[in-house]
Short mmCIF file of N, CA and C in Angstrom, two decimals:
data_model
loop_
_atom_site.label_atom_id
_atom_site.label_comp_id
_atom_site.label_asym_id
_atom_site.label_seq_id
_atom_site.Cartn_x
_atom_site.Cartn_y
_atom_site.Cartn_z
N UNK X 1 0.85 -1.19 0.00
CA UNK X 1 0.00 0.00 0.00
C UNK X 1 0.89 1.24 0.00
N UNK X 2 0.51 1.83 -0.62
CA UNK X 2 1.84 3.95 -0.76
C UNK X 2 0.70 4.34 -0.20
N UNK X 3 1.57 4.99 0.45
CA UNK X 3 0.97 6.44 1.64
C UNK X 3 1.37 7.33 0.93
N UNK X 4 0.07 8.28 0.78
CA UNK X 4 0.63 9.90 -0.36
C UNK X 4 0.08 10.81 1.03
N UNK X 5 1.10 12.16 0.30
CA UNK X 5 0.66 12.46 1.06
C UNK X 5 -0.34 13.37 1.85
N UNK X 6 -1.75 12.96 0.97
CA UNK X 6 -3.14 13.33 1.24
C UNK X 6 -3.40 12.43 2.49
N UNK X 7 -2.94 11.29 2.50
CA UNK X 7 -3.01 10.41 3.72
C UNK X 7 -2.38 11.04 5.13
N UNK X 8 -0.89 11.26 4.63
CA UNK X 8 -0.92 11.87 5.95
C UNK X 8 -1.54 13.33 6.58
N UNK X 9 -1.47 14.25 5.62
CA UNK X 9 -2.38 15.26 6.02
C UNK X 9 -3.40 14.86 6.94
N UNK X 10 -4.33 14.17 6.26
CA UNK X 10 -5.59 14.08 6.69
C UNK X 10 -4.85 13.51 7.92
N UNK X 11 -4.37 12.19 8.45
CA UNK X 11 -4.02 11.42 9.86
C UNK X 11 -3.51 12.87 10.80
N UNK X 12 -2.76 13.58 9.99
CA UNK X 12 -2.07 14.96 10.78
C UNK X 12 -3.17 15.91 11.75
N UNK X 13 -3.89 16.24 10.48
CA UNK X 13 -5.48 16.70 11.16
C UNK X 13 -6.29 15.96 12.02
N UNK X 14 -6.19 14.93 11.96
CA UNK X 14 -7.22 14.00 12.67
C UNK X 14 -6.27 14.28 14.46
N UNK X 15 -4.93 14.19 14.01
CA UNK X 15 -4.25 14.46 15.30
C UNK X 15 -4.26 15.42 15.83
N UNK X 16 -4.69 16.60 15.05
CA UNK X 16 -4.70 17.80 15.36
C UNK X 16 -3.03 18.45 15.74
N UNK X 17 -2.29 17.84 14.31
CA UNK X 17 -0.72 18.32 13.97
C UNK X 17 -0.77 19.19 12.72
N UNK X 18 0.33 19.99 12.94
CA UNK X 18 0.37 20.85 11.71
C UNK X 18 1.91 20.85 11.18
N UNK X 19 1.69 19.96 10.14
CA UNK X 19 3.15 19.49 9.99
C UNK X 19 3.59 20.36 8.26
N UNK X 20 4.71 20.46 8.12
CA UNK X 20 5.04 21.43 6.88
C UNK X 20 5.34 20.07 5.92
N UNK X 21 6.07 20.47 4.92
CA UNK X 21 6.55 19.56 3.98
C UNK X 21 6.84 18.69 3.76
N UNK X 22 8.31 19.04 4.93
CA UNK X 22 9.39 18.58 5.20
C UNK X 22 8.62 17.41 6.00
N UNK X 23 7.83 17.48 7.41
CA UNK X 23 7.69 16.77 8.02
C UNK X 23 6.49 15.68 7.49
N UNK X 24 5.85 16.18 6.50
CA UNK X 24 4.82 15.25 5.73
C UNK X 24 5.39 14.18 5.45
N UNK X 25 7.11 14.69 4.66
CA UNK X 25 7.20 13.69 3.32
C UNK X 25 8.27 12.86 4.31
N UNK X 26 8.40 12.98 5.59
CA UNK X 26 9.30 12.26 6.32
C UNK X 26 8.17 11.43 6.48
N UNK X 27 7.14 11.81 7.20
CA UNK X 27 5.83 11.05 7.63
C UNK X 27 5.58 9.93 6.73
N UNK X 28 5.89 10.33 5.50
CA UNK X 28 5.31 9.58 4.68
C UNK X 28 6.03 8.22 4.15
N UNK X 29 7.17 8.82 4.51
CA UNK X 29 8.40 7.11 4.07
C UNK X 29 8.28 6.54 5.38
N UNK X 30 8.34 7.06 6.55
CA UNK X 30 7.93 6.43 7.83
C UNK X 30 7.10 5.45 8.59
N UNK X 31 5.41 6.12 7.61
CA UNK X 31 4.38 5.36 7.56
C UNK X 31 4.54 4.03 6.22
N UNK X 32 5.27 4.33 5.28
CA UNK X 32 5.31 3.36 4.30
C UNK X 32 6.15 2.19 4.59
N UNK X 33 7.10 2.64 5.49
CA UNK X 33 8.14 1.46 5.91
C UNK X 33 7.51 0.76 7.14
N UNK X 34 6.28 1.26 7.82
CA UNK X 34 6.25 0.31 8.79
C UNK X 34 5.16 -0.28 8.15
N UNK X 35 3.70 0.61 7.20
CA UNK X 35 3.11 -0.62 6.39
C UNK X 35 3.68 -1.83 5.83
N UNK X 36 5.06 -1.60 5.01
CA UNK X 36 5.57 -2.57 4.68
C UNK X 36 5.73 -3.34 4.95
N UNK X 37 6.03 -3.40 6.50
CA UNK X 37 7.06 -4.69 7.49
C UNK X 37 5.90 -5.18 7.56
N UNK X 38 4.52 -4.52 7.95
CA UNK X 38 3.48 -5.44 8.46
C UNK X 38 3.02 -6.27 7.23
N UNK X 39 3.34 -5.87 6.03
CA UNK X 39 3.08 -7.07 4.88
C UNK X 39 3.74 -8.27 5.03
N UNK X 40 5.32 -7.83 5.61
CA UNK X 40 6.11 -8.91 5.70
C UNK X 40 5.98 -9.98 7.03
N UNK X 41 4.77 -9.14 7.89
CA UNK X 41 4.47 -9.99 9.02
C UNK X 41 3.06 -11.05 8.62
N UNK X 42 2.79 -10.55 7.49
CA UNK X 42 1.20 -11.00 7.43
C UNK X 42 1.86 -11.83 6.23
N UNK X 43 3.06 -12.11 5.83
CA UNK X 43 2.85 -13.45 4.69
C UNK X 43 3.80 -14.59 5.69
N UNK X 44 4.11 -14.18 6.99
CA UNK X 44 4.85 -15.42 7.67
C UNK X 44 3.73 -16.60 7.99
N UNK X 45 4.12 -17.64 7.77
CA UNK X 45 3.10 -18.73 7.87
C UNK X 45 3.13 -19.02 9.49
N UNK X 46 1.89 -18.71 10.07
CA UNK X 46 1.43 -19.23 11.10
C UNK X 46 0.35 -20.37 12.10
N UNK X 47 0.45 -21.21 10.79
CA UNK X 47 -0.02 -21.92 10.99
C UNK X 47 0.41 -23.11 12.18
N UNK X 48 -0.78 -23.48 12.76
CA UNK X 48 -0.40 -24.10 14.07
C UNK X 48 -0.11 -23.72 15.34
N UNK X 49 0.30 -22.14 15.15
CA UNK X 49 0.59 -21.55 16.19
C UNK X 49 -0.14 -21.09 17.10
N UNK X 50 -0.11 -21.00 18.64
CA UNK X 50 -1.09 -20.87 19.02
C UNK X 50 -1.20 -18.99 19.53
N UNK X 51 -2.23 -18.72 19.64
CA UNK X 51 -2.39 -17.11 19.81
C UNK X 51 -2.08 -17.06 21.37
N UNK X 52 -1.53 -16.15 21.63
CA UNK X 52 -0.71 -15.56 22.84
C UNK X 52 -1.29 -14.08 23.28
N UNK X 53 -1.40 -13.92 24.70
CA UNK X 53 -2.28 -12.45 25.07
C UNK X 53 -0.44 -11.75 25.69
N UNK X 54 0.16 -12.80 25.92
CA UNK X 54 1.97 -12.43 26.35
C UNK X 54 2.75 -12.59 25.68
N UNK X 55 4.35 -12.17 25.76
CA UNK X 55 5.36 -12.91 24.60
C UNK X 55 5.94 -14.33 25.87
N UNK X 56 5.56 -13.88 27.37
CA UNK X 56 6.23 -14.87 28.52
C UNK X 56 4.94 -15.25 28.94
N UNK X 57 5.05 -16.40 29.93
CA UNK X 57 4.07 -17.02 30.71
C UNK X 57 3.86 -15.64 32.19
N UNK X 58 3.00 -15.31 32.13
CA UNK X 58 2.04 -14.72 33.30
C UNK X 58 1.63 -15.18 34.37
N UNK X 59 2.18 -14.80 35.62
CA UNK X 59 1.23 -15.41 36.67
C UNK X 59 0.96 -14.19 37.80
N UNK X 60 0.09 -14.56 38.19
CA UNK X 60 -0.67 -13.72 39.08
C UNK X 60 0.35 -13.72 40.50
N UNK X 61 0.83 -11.92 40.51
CA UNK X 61 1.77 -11.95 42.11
C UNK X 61 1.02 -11.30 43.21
N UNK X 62 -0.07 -11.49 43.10
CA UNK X 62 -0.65 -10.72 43.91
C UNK X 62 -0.77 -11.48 45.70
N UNK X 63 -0.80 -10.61 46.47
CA UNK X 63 -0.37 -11.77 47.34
C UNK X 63 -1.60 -12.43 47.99
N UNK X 64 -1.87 -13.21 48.92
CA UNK X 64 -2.88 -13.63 49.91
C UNK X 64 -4.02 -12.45 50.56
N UNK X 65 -5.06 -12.49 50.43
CA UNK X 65 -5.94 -11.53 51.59
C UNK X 65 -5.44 -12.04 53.19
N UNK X 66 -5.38 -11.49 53.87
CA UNK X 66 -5.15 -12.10 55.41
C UNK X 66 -5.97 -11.28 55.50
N UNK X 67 -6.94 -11.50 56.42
CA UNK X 67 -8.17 -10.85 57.57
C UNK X 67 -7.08 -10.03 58.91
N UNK X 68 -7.16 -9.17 59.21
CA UNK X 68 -6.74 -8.79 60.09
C UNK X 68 -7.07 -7.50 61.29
N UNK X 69 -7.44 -7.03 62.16
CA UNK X 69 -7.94 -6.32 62.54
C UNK X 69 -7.89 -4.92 62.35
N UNK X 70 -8.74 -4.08 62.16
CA UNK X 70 -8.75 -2.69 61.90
C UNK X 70 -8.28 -1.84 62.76
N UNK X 71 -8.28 -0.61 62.79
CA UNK X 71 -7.59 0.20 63.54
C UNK X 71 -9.30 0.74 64.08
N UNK X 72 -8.72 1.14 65.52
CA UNK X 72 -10.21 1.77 66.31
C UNK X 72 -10.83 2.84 66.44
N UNK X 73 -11.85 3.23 65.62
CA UNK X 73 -12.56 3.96 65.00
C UNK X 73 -12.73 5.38 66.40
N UNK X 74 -12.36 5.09 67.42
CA UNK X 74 -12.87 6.29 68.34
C UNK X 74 -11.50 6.89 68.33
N UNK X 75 -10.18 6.11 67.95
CA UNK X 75 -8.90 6.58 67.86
C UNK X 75 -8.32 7.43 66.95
N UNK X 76 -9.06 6.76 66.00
CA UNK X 76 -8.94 7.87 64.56
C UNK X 76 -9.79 8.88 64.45
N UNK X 77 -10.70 8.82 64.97
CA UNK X 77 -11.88 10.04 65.20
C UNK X 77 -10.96 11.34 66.15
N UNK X 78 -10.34 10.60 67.00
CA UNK X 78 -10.20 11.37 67.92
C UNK X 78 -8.63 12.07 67.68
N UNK X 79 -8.02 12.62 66.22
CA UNK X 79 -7.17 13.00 65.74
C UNK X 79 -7.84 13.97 64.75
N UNK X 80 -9.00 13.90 64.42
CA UNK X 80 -9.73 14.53 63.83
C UNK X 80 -9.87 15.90 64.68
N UNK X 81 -10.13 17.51 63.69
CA UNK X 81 -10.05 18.72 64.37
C UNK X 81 -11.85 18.54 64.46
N UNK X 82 -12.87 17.62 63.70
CA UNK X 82 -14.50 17.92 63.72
C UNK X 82 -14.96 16.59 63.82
N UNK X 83 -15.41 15.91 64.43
CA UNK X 83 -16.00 14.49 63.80
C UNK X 83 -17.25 14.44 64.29
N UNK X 84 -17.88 13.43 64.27
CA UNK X 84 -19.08 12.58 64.88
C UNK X 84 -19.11 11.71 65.34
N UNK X 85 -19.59 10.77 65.76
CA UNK X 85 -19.64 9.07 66.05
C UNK X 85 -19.33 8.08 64.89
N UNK X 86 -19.64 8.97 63.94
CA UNK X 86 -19.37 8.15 62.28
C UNK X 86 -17.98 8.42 61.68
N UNK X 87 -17.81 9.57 61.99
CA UNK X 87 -16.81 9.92 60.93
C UNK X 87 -16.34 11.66 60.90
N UNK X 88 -15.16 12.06 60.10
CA UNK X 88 -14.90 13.42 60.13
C UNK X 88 -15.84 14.17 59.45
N UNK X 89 -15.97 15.26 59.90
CA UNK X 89 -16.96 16.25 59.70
C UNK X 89 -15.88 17.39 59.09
N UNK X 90 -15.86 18.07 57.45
CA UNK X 90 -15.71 18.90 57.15
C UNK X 90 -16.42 19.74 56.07
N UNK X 91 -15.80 20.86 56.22
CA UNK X 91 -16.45 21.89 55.31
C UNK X 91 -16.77 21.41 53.82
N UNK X 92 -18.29 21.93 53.63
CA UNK X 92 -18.62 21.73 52.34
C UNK X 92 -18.07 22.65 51.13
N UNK X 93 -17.80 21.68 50.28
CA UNK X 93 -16.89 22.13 49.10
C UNK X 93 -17.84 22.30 47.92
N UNK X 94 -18.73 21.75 47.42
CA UNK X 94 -19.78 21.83 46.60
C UNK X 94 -20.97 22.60 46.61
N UNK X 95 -21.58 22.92 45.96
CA UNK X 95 -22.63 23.11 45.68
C UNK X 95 -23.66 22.74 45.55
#
């Protein structure tokens, strides 16, 4: 496929770039050389192969939940400059 360069213009605009000549006609061997390669990726025979979401095996590091006790709610209240029985009490910011 040739990329002219009405193609990149238009992609330029769509980006909302304002590129001169110079940077079009760079754009434009740029975009043509990486269309290219992807031709050369799309005639490798892949058959058999199986589809991959990784290039490595993935495993989950996440660690264990442990249950463990909370911190005491009249303690943390009571570091607070406004609270309640529930919770800190501050100034309304909204409308």
């Amino acid at each position: 496929m040739e990329v002219t360069k009405d193609m990149v213009s238009y992609v330029a605009e769509l980006s909302r770039l304002k590129l001169n000549d110079e940077q079009i006609e760079n754009a434009r061997q740029g975009l043509g050389k990486i269309i290219g390669y992807m031709d050369v990726l799309n005639n490798i025979d892949t058959e058999g192969v199986e589809p991959m979401s990784h290039a490595f095996a993935v495993k989950n590091v996440m660690r264990e939940d442990v249950v463990k006790q909370s911190a005491d709610r009249k303690e943390l209240l009571a570091n607070a400059p406004k609270s309640d029985d529930e919770a800190i009490i501050v100034p309304k910011t909204v409308e």
